[in-house]
XYZ file of N, CA, C and O in Angstrom:
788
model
N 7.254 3.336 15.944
C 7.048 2.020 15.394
C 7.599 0.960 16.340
O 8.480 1.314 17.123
N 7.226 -0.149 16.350
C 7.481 -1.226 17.186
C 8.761 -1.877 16.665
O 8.740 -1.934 15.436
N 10.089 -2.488 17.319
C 11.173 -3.112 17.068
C 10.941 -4.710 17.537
O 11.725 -5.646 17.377
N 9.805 -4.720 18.076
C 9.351 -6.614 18.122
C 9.082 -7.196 16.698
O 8.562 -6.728 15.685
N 9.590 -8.287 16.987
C 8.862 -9.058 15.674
C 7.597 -9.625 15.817
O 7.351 -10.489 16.659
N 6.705 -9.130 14.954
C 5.461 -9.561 15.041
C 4.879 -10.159 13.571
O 5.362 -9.813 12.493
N 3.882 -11.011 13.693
C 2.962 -11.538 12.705
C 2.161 -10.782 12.055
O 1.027 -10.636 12.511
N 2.566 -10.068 10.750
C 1.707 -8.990 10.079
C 1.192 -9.784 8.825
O 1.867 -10.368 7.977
N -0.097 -9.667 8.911
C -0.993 -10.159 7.600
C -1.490 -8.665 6.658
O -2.238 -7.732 6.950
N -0.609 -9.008 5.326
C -0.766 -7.915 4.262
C -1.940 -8.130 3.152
O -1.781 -8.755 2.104
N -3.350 -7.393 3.641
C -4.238 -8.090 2.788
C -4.792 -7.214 1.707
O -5.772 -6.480 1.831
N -3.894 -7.405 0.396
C -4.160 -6.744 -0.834
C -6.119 -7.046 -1.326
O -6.936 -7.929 -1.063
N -6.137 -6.114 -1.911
C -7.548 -5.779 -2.343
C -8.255 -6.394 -3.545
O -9.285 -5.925 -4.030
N -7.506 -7.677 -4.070
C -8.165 -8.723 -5.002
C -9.168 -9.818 -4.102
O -8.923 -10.413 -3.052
N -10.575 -9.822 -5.097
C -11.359 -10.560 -4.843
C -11.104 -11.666 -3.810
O -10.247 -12.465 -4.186
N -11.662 -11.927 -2.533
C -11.412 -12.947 -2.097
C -13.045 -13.418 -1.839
O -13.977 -12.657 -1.580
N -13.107 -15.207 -2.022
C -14.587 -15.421 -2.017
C -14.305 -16.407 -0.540
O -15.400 -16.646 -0.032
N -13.696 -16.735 -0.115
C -13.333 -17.586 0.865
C -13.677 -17.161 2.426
O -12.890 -16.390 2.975
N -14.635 -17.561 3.036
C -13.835 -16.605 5.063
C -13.173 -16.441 5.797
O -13.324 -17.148 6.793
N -12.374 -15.740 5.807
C -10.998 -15.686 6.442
C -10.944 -15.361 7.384
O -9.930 -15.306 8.080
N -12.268 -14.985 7.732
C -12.614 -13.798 9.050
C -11.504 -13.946 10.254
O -10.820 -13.086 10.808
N -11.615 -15.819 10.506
C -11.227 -15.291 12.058
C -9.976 -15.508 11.402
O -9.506 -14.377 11.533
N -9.021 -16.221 10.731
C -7.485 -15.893 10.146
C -6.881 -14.809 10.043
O -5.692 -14.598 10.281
N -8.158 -13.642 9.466
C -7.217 -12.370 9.767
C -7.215 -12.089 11.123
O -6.257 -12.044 11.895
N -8.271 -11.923 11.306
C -8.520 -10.997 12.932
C -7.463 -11.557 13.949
O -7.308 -10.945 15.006
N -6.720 -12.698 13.687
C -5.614 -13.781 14.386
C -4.072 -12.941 14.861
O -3.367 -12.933 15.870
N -4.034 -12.170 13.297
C -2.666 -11.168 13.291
C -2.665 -10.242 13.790
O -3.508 -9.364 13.608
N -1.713 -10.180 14.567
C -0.978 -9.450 15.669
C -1.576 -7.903 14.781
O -2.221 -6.968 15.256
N -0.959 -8.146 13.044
C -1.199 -6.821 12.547
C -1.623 -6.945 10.937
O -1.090 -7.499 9.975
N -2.787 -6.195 11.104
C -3.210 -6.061 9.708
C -3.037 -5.148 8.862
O -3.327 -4.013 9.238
N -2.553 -5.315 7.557
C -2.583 -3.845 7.077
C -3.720 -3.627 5.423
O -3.842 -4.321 4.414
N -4.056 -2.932 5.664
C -5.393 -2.802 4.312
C -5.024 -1.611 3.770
O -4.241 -0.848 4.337
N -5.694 -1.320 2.369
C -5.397 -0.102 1.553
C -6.774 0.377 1.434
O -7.785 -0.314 1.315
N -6.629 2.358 1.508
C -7.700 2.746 0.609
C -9.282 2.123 1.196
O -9.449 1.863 2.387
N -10.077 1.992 0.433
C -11.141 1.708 0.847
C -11.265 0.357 1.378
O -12.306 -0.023 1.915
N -9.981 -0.560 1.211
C -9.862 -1.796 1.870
C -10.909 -2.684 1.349
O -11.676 -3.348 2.047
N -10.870 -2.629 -0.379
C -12.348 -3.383 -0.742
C -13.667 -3.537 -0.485
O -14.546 -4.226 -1.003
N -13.637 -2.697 0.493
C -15.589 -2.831 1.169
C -15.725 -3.219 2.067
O -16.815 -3.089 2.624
N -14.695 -3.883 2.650
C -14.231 -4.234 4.113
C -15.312 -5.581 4.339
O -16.011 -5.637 5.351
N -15.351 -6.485 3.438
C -16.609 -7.457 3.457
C -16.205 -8.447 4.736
O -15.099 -8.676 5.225
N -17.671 -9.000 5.129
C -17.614 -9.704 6.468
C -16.377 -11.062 6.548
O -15.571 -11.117 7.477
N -16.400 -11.775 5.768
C -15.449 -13.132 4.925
C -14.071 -12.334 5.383
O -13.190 -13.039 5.875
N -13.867 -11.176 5.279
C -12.267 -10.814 5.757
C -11.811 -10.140 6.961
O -10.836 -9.393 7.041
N -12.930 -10.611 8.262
C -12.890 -10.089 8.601
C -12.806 -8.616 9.393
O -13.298 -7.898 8.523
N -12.444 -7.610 10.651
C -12.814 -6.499 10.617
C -11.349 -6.022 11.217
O -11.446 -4.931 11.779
N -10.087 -6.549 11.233
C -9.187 -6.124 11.601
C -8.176 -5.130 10.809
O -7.941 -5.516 9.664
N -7.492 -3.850 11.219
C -7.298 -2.841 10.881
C -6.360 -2.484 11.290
O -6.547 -1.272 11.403
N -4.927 -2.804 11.781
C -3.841 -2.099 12.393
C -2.864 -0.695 11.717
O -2.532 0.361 12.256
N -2.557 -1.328 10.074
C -2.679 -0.196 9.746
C -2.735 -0.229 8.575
O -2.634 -1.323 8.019
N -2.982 1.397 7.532
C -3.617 1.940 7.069
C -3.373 2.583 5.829
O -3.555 3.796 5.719
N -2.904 1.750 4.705
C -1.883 2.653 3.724
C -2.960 3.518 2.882
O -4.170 3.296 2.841
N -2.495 4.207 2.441
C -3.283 4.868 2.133
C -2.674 5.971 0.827
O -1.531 6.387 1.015
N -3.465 6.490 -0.594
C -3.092 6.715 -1.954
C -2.908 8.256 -1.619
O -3.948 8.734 -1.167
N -2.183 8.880 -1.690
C -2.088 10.532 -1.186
C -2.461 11.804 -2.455
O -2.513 13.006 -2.197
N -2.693 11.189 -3.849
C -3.166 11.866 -4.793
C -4.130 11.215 -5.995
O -4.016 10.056 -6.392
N -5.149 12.232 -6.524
C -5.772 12.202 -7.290
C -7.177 12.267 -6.703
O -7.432 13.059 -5.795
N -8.223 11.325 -7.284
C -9.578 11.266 -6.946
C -9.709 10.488 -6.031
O -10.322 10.908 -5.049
N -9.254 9.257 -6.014
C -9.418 8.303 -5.106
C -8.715 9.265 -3.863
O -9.504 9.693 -3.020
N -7.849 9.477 -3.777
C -7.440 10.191 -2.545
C -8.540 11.532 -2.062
O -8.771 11.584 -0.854
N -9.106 12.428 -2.814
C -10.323 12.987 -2.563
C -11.348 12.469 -1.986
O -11.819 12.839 -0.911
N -11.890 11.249 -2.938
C -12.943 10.299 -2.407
C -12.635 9.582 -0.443
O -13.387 9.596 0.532
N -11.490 9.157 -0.587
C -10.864 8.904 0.551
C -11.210 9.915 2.019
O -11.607 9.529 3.118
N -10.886 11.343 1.545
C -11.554 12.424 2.759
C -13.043 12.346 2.572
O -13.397 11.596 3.482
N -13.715 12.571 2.148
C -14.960 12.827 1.779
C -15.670 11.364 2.206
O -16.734 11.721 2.712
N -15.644 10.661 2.231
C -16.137 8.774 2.489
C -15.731 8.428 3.697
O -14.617 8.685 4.154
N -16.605 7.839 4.256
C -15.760 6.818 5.413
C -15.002 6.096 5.210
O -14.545 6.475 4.132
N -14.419 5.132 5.533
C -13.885 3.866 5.538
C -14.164 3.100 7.386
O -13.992 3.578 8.507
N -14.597 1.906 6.946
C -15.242 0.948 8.017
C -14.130 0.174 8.626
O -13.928 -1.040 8.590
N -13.184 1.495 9.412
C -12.408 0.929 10.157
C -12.026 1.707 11.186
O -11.626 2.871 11.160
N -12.248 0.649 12.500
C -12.086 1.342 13.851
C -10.908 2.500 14.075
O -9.845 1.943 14.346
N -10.810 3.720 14.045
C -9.756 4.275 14.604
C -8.854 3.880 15.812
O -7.651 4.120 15.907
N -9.458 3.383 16.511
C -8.821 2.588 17.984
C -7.833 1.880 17.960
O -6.803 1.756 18.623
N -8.449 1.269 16.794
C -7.214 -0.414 16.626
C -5.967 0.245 15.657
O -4.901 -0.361 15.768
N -5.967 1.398 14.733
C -5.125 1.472 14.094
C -3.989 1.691 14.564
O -4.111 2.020 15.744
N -2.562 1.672 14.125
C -1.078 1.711 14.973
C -0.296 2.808 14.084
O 0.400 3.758 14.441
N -0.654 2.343 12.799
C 0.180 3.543 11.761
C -1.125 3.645 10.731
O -2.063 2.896 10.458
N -0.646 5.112 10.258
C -1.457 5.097 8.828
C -0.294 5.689 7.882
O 0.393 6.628 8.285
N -0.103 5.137 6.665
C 0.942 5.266 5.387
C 0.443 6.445 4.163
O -0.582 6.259 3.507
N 0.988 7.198 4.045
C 0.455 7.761 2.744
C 1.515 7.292 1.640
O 2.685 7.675 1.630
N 1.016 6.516 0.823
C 2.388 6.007 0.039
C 2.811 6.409 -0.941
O 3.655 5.734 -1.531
N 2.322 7.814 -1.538
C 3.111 8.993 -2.124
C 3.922 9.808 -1.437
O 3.559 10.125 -0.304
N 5.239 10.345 -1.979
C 6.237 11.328 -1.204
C 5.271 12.391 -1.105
O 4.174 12.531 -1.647
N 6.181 13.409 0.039
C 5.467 14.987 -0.582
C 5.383 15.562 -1.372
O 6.282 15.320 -2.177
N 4.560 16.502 -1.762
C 5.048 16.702 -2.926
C 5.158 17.726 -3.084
O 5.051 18.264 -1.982
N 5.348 18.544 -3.944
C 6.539 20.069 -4.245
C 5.624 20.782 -4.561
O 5.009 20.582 -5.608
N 5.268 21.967 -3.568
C 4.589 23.050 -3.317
C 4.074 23.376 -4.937
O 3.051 23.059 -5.544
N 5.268 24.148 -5.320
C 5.668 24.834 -6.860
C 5.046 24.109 -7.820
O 4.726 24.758 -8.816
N 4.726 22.721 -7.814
C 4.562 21.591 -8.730
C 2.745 21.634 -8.773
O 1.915 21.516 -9.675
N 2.680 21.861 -7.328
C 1.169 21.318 -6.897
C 0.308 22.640 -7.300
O -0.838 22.610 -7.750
N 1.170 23.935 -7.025
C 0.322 24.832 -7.506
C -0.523 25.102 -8.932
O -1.588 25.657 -9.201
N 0.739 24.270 -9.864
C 0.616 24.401 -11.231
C -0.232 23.458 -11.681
O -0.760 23.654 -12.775
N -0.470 22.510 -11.101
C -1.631 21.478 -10.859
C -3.137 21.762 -10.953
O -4.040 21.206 -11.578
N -3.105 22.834 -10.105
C -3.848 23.410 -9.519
C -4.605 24.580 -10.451
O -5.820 24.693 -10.609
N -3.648 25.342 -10.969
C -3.537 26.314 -12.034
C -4.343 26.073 -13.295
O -5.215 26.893 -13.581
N -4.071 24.711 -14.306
C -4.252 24.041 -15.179
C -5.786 22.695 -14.514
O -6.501 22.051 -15.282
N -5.845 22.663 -13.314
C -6.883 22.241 -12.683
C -6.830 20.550 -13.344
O -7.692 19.939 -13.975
N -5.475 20.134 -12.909
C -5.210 18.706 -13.216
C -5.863 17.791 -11.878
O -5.072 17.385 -11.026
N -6.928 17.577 -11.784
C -7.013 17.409 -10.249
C -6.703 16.069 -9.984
O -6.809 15.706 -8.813
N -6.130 14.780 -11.323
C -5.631 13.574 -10.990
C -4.375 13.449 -10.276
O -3.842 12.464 -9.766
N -3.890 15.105 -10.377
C -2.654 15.009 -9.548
C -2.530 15.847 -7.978
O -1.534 15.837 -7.255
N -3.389 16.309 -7.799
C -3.521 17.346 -6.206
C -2.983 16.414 -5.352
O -3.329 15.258 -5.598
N -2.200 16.578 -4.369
C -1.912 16.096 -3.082
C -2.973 16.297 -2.107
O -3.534 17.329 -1.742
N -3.131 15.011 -1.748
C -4.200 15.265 -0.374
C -3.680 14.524 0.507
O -4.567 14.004 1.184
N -2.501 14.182 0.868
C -1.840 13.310 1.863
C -1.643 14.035 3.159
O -1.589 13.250 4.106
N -1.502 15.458 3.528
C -1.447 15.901 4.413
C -2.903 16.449 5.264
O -2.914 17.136 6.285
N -3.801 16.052 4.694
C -5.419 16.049 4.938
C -5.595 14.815 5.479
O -6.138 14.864 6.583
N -5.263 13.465 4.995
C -5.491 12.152 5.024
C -4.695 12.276 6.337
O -5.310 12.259 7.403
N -3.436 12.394 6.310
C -2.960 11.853 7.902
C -3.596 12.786 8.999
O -3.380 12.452 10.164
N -4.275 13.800 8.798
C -4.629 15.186 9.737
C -6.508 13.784 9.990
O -7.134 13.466 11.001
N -6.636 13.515 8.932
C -8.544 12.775 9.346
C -7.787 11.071 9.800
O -8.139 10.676 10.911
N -7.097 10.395 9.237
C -6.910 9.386 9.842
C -5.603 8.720 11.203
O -5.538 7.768 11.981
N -4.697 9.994 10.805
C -3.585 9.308 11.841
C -3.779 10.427 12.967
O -2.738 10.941 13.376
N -5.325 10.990 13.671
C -5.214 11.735 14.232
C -3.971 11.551 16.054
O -3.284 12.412 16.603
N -4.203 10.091 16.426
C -3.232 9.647 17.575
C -2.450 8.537 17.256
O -1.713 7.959 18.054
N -2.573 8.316 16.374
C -1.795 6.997 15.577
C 0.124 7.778 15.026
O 0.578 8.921 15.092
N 0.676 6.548 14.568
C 1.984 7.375 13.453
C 1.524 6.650 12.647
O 1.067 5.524 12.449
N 1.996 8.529 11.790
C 1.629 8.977 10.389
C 2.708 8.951 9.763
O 3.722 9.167 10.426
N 2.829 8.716 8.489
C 4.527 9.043 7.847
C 3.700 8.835 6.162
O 2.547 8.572 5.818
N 5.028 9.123 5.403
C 4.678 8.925 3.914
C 6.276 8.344 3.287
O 7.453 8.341 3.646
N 5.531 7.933 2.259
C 6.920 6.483 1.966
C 7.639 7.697 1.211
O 6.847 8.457 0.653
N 8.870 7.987 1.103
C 9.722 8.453 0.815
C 10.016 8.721 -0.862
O 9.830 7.654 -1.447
N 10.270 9.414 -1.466
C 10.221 9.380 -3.363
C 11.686 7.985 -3.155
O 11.611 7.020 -3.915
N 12.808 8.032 -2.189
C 14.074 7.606 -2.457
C 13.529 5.885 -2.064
O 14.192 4.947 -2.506
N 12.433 5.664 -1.311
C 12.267 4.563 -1.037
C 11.509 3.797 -2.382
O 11.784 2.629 -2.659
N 10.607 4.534 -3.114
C 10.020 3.913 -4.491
C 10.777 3.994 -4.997
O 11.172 2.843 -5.180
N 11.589 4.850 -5.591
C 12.745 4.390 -6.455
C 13.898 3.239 -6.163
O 14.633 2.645 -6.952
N 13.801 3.173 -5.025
C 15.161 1.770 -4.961
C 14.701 0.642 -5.080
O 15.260 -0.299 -5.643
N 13.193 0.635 -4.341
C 12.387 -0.731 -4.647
C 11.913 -0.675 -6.453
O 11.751 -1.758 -7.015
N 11.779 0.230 -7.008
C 11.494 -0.300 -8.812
C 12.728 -0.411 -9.478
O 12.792 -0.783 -10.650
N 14.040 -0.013 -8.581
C 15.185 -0.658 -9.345
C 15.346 -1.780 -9.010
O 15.988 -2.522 -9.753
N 14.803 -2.270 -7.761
C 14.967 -3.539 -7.837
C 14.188 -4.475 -8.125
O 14.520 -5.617 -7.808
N 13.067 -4.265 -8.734
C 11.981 -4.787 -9.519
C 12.337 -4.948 -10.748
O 11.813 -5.869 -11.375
N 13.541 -3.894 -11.542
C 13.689 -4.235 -12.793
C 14.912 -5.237 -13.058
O 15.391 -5.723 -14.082
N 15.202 -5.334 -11.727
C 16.403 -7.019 -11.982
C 15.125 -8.254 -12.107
O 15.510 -9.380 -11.792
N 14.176 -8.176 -12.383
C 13.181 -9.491 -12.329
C 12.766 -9.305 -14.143
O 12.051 -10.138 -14.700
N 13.406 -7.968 -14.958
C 13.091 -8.366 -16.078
C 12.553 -6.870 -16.555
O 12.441 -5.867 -15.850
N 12.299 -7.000 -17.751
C 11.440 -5.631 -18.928
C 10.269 -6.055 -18.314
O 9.912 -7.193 -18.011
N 9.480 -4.506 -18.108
C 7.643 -4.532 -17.434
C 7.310 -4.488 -18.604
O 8.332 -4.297 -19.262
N 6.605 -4.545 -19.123
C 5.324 -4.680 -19.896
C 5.517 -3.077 -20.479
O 6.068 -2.633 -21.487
N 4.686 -2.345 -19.181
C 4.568 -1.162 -19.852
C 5.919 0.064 -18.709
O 6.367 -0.312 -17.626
N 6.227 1.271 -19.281
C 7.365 1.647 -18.183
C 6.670 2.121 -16.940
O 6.112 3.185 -16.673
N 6.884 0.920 -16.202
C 6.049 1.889 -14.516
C 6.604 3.072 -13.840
O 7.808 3.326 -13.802
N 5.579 3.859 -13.253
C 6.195 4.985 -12.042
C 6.317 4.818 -10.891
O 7.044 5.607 -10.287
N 5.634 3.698 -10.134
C 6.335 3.424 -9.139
C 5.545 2.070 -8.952
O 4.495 1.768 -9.519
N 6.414 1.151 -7.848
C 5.254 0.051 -7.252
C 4.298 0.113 -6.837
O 3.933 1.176 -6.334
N 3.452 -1.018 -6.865
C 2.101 -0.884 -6.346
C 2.856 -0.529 -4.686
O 3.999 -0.725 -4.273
N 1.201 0.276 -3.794
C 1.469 0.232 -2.574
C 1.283 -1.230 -1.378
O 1.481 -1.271 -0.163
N 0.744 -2.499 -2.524
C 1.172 -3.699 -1.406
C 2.317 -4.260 -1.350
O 2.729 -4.917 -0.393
N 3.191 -3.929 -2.872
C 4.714 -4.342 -2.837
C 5.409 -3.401 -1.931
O 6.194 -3.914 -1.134
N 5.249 -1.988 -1.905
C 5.892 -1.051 -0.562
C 5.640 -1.724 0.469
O 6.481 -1.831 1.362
N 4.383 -2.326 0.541
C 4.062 -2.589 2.068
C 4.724 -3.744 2.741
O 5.043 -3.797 3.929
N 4.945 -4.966 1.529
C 5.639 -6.133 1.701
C 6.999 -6.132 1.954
O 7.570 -6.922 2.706
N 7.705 -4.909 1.086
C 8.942 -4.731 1.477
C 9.229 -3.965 2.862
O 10.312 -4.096 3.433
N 8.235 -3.190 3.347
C 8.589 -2.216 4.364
C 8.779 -3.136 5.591
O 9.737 -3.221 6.360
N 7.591 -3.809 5.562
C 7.408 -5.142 6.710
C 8.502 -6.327 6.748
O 8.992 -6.876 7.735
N 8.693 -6.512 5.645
C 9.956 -7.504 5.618
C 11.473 -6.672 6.553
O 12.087 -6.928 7.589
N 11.531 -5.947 5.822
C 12.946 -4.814 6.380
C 12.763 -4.330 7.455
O 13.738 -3.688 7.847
N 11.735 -4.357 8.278
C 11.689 -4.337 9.683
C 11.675 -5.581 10.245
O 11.552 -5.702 11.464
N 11.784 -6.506 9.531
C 11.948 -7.800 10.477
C 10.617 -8.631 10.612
O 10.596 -9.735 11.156
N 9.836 -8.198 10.235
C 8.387 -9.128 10.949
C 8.313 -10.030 10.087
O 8.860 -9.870 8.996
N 7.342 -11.642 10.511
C 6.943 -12.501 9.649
C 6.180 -11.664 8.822
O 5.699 -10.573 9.129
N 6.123 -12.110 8.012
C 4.730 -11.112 6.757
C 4.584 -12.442 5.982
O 5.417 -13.201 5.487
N 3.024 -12.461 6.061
C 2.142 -13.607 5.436
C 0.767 -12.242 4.528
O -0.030 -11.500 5.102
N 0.997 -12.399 3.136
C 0.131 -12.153 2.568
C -0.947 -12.848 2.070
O -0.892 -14.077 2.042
N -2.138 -12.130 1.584
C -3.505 -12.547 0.354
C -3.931 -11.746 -0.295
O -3.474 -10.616 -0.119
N -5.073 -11.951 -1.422
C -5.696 -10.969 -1.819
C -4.561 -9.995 -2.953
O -4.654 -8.780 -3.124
N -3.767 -10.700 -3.465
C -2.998 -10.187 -4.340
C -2.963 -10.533 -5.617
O -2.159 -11.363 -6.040
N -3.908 -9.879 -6.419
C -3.613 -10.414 -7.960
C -3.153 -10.002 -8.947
O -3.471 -10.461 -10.044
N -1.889 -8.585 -8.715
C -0.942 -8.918 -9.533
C -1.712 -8.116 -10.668
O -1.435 -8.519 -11.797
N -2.650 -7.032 -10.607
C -3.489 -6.104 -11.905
C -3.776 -4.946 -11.378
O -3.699 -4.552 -10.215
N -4.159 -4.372 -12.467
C -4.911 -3.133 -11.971
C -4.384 -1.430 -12.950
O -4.621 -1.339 -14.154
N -3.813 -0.470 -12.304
C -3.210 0.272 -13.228
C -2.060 0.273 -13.680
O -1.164 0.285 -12.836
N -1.735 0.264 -14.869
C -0.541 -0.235 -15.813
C 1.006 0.657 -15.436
O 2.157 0.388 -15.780
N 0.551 1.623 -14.725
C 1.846 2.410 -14.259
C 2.728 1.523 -13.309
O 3.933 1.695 -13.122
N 1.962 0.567 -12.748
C 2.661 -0.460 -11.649
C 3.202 -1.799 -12.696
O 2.711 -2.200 -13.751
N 4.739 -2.416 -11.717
C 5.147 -3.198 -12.871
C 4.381 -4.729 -12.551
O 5.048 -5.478 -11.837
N 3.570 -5.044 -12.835
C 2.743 -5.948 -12.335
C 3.556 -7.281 -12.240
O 3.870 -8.132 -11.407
N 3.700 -7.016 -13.411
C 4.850 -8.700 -14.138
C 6.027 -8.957 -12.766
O 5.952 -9.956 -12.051
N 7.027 -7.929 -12.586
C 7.757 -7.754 -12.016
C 7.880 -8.037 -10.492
O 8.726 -8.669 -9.859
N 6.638 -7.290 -10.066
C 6.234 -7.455 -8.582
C 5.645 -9.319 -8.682
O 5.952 -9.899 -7.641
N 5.087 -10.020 -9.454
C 4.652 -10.666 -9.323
C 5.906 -11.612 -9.391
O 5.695 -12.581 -8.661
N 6.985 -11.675 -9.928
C 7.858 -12.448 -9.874
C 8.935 -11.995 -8.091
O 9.456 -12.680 -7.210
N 8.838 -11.013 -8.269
C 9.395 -10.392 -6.893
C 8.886 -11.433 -5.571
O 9.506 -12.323 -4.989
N 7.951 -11.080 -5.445
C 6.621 -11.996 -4.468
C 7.411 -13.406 -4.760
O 8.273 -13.809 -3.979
N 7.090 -14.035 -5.803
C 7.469 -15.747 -6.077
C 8.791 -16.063 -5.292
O 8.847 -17.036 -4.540
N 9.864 -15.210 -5.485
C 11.084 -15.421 -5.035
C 11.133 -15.415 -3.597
O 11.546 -16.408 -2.999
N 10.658 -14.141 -2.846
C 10.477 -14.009 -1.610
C 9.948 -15.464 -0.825
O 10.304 -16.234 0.067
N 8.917 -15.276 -1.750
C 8.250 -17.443 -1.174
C 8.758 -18.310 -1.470
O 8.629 -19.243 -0.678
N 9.471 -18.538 -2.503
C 10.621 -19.472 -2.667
C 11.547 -19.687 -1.178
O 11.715 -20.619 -0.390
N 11.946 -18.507 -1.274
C 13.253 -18.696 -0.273
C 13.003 -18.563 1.041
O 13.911 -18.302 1.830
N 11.248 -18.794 1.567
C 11.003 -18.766 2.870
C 10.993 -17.575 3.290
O 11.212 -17.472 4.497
N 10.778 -16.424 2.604
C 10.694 -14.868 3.733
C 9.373 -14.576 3.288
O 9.105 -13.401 3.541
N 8.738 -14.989 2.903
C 7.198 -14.848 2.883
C 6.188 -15.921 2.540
O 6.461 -16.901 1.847
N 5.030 -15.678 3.059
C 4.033 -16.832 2.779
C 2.844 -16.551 2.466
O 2.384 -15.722 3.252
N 2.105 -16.871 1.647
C 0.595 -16.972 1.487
C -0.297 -17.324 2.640
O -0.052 -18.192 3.478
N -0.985 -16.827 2.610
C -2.103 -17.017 3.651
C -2.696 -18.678 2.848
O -2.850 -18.831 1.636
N -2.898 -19.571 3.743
C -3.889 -20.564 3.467
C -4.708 -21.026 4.192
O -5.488 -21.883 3.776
């Protein structure tokens, strides 16, 4: 990983109707999730790196699908589930739960073939949703943060400017939406992050 500080644009996967094209393509570093929304022309085609969901269907769909992004340009790709426990996965497997199979070690083998690969840590989601629950009671009890709040925090704690978009704060109820969304506010309050405008 790089120890420069650089200009990373974090572009979460809510609707954007606006062209941003050449704004993104501007950052030093981009980072997109997953199918990266469709990768529409308005957001440009920049790709540095690559987080990416390490279980269930979408993570299946993920090997099996392309995604419309240059391998060349990428720098890291993220699987932002821990590993996960052999013993656990078998029984998964057994009972043929397939919302839970690990496919994160497939995903970095098809996308981080010369790139770095890593996966966010179980000890790293847990310290970031304890500190999500100093912003208040979630709604519903989450299991871990979304992967653009990992991503916002990971980038911050290495030091880089980080200017986000494309964040609206919904989606599946296991994430503390409320929480992260007040998280974010504060960060911009106090000048360590900014909205894209």
């Amino acid at each position: 990983m790089s120890t420069s500080i650089q200009d990373v644009l974090i572009l979460g996967n809510a609707p954007i109707k606006d062209n941003l094209a050449a704004q993104v393509d501007a950052f030093e570093r981009v980072v997109r999730f997953n199918f990266c929304a469709g990768m529409p022309v308005n957001l440009g085609s920049k790709c540095t790196d690559l987080w990416l969901t390490g279980r269930g269907r979408q993570a299946a769909k993920l090997l099996q699908q392309p995604i419309a992004v240059d391998p060349e340009r990428l720098q890291n790709v993220v699987i932002t589930d821990p590993p996960a426990q052999p013993v656990v996965q078998s029984l998964f497997r057994l009972i043929r739960r397939q919302g839970k199979y690990d496919h994160g070690a497939a995903l970095l083998a098809k996308f981080a073939q010369s790139q770095s690969g890593w996966r966010v840590s179980k000890e790293t989601r847990k310290q970031l949703l304890k500190r999500l629950h100093t912003y208040g009671k979630p709604q519903y009890k989450p299991v871990c943060p979304s992967s653009g709040t990992l991503a916002i925090d990971h980038f911050l704690q290495q030091g880089h400017r980080v200017t986000i978009t494309g964040f609206g704060f919904q989606g599946w109820k296991r994430h503390p939406w409320d929480l992260e969304q007040r998280y974010v506010a504060e960060l911009v309050d106090t000048g360590k992050l900014q909205w894209l405008t």
